[in-house]
Protein backbone atom coordinates (compact mmCIF):
# COMPACT_ATOMS: atom_id res chain seq x y z
CA MET A 1 56.06 -14.29 -81.90
CA MET A 2 54.55 -11.43 -83.86
CA SER A 3 56.80 -9.29 -85.92
CA ARG A 4 57.13 -5.59 -85.25
CA LEU A 5 55.49 -4.84 -88.59
CA THR A 6 52.40 -6.87 -87.63
CA ILE A 7 52.13 -5.07 -84.29
CA ILE A 8 52.51 -1.66 -85.94
CA CYS A 9 49.87 -2.53 -88.57
CA LEU A 10 47.42 -3.70 -85.91
CA ALA A 11 47.99 -0.57 -83.83
CA LEU A 12 47.51 1.73 -86.84
CA GLY A 13 44.40 -0.16 -87.90
CA GLY A 14 42.93 0.25 -84.43
CA LEU A 15 43.68 3.97 -84.39
CA LEU A 16 42.22 4.53 -87.84
CA SER A 17 39.03 2.66 -87.00
CA CYS A 18 38.56 4.90 -83.95
CA ALA A 19 39.07 8.04 -86.04
CA THR A 20 36.39 7.15 -88.60
CA PRO A 21 33.15 8.91 -87.55
CA ASP A 22 29.88 7.01 -87.56
CA PRO A 23 27.83 8.59 -90.40
CA ASN A 24 24.60 7.91 -88.47
CA ALA A 25 25.79 9.37 -85.16
CA PRO A 26 23.76 12.33 -83.88
CA ARG A 27 25.42 15.68 -84.52
CA LYS A 28 24.56 19.37 -84.28
CA GLU A 29 25.36 22.10 -86.76
CA VAL A 30 25.21 25.85 -86.06
CA GLN A 31 23.20 27.56 -88.82
CA SER A 32 23.50 31.15 -87.62
CA THR A 33 25.00 33.13 -84.76
CA TRP A 34 24.27 36.37 -82.93
CA PRO A 35 26.70 39.31 -83.41
CA ASN A 36 28.37 38.31 -80.11
CA GLY A 37 29.16 34.87 -81.60
CA ASP A 38 26.63 32.88 -79.55
CA HIS A 39 24.44 30.32 -81.30
CA ARG A 40 21.20 31.64 -82.79
CA VAL A 41 19.93 28.61 -84.76
CA VAL A 42 21.21 25.05 -84.37
CA LEU A 43 20.05 22.02 -86.35
CA ALA A 44 20.35 18.52 -84.92
CA PHE A 45 20.97 15.72 -87.40
CA ARG A 46 20.63 11.96 -87.41
CA GLY A 47 22.71 10.86 -90.33
CA ASP A 48 21.94 13.34 -93.13
CA THR A 49 18.43 14.10 -91.84
CA VAL A 50 17.60 17.17 -89.75
CA HIS A 51 15.44 15.96 -86.88
CA GLU A 52 15.35 18.98 -84.54
CA ARG A 53 15.68 22.77 -84.64
CA LEU A 54 16.85 24.82 -81.67
CA GLU A 55 16.74 28.62 -81.52
CA TYR A 56 18.35 30.78 -78.86
CA HIS A 57 17.83 34.28 -77.48
CA GLU A 58 20.82 36.61 -77.82
CA THR A 59 21.50 35.98 -74.12
CA GLY A 60 22.12 32.29 -74.89
CA GLN A 61 18.86 31.19 -73.26
CA LEU A 62 16.82 28.65 -75.27
CA LEU A 63 14.06 30.36 -77.32
CA SER A 64 12.41 27.38 -79.03
CA ARG A 65 12.93 23.72 -79.66
CA GLY A 66 11.08 21.11 -81.64
CA PRO A 67 11.26 18.14 -83.98
CA LEU A 68 11.22 18.35 -87.77
CA LEU A 69 9.92 15.91 -90.35
CA LYS A 70 11.10 16.55 -93.90
CA GLY A 71 11.94 20.14 -92.93
CA GLU A 72 8.55 20.91 -91.35
CA ARG A 73 7.54 21.26 -87.72
CA HIS A 74 6.17 17.95 -86.53
CA GLY A 75 5.40 17.05 -82.93
CA VAL A 76 5.53 19.21 -79.82
CA TRP A 77 7.34 22.55 -80.10
CA ASN A 78 8.23 24.47 -76.95
CA SER A 79 9.15 28.16 -76.79
CA TYR A 80 10.56 30.12 -73.86
CA TYR A 81 10.87 33.69 -72.63
CA GLU A 82 14.37 35.07 -72.01
CA ASN A 83 13.86 34.42 -68.30
CA GLY A 84 13.52 30.68 -69.09
CA MET A 85 9.79 30.51 -68.34
CA PRO A 86 7.60 28.68 -70.88
CA TRP A 87 6.07 30.89 -73.56
CA SER A 88 4.22 28.30 -75.65
CA GLN A 89 3.69 24.61 -76.26
CA VAL A 90 2.22 23.83 -79.67
CA ASN A 91 1.63 20.51 -81.44
CA TYR A 92 2.31 20.23 -85.17
CA ASP A 93 1.53 17.65 -87.81
CA ARG A 94 3.64 18.04 -90.95
CA GLY A 95 3.92 21.82 -90.58
CA GLU A 96 0.35 22.55 -89.47
CA GLU A 97 -0.81 23.30 -85.95
CA HIS A 98 -2.69 20.18 -84.88
CA GLY A 99 -3.64 19.23 -81.35
CA SER A 100 -3.25 21.13 -78.11
CA TYR A 101 -2.10 24.75 -78.13
CA ARG A 102 -0.95 26.60 -75.00
CA THR A 103 0.69 29.93 -74.38
CA TYR A 104 1.83 31.41 -71.09
CA HIS A 105 2.46 34.82 -69.57
CA ASP A 106 6.08 35.47 -68.61
CA ASN A 107 5.18 34.82 -64.96
CA GLY A 108 4.20 31.22 -65.82
CA GLU A 109 0.43 31.73 -65.67
CA PRO A 110 -1.56 30.38 -68.66
CA ALA A 111 -2.49 32.91 -71.36
CA ILE A 112 -4.33 30.91 -74.06
CA GLU A 113 -5.43 27.27 -74.25
CA GLY A 114 -7.15 25.61 -77.18
CA ILE A 115 -7.04 22.93 -79.84
CA PHE A 116 -6.16 22.98 -83.54
CA ASP A 117 -7.32 20.51 -86.16
CA GLU A 118 -5.13 20.66 -89.27
CA GLY A 119 -4.42 24.37 -88.81
CA THR A 120 -7.99 25.37 -87.83
CA ARG A 121 -9.04 26.42 -84.33
CA ILE A 122 -11.72 24.09 -82.99
CA GLY A 123 -13.61 23.55 -79.74
CA THR A 124 -13.38 25.80 -76.72
CA TRP A 125 -10.57 28.32 -76.38
CA SER A 126 -9.78 29.90 -73.02
CA PHE A 127 -8.02 33.22 -72.44
CA TYR A 128 -6.43 34.17 -69.10
CA GLY A 129 -5.05 37.32 -67.50
CA GLU A 130 -1.58 37.55 -66.02
CA ASP A 131 -3.08 36.71 -62.62
CA GLY A 132 -4.28 33.33 -63.95
CA ASN A 133 -7.97 34.29 -63.91
CA MET A 134 -10.01 33.50 -67.01
CA ILE A 135 -10.90 36.56 -69.07
CA LYS A 136 -13.09 34.88 -71.67
CA ARG A 137 -13.98 31.64 -73.35
CA GLU A 138 -14.79 31.15 -77.04
CA THR A 139 -16.28 28.12 -78.74
CA ARG A 140 -15.64 27.50 -82.42
């Protein structure tokens, strides 16, 4: 039969192992807040590496969200109006706009659509009114 000391040691060991956080577990850290105390900028980490940035309107509604690579925008970034409707969807490659680019009016209708290549506008860009009708088209 196990001694009381052995049982106590096993129990304490089990508790301590549960209390030790996984250093690679995802976590979020608030970087700044609005005067009312709500989150303004939040960074999401994997281990010691920041992998996502989230920004919020003062109302608490999500303003923008996107992945980071070595501190730079990388991948698809989405931004939103205070009413929650999409404002923009922009692709980045190591901090530069690269790939599809879309912005929207606050009613959800498209505003601008185009493509970037390493930070330079290329191809055909389309511009729309708030009613969704095309206003003009430009080719670069």
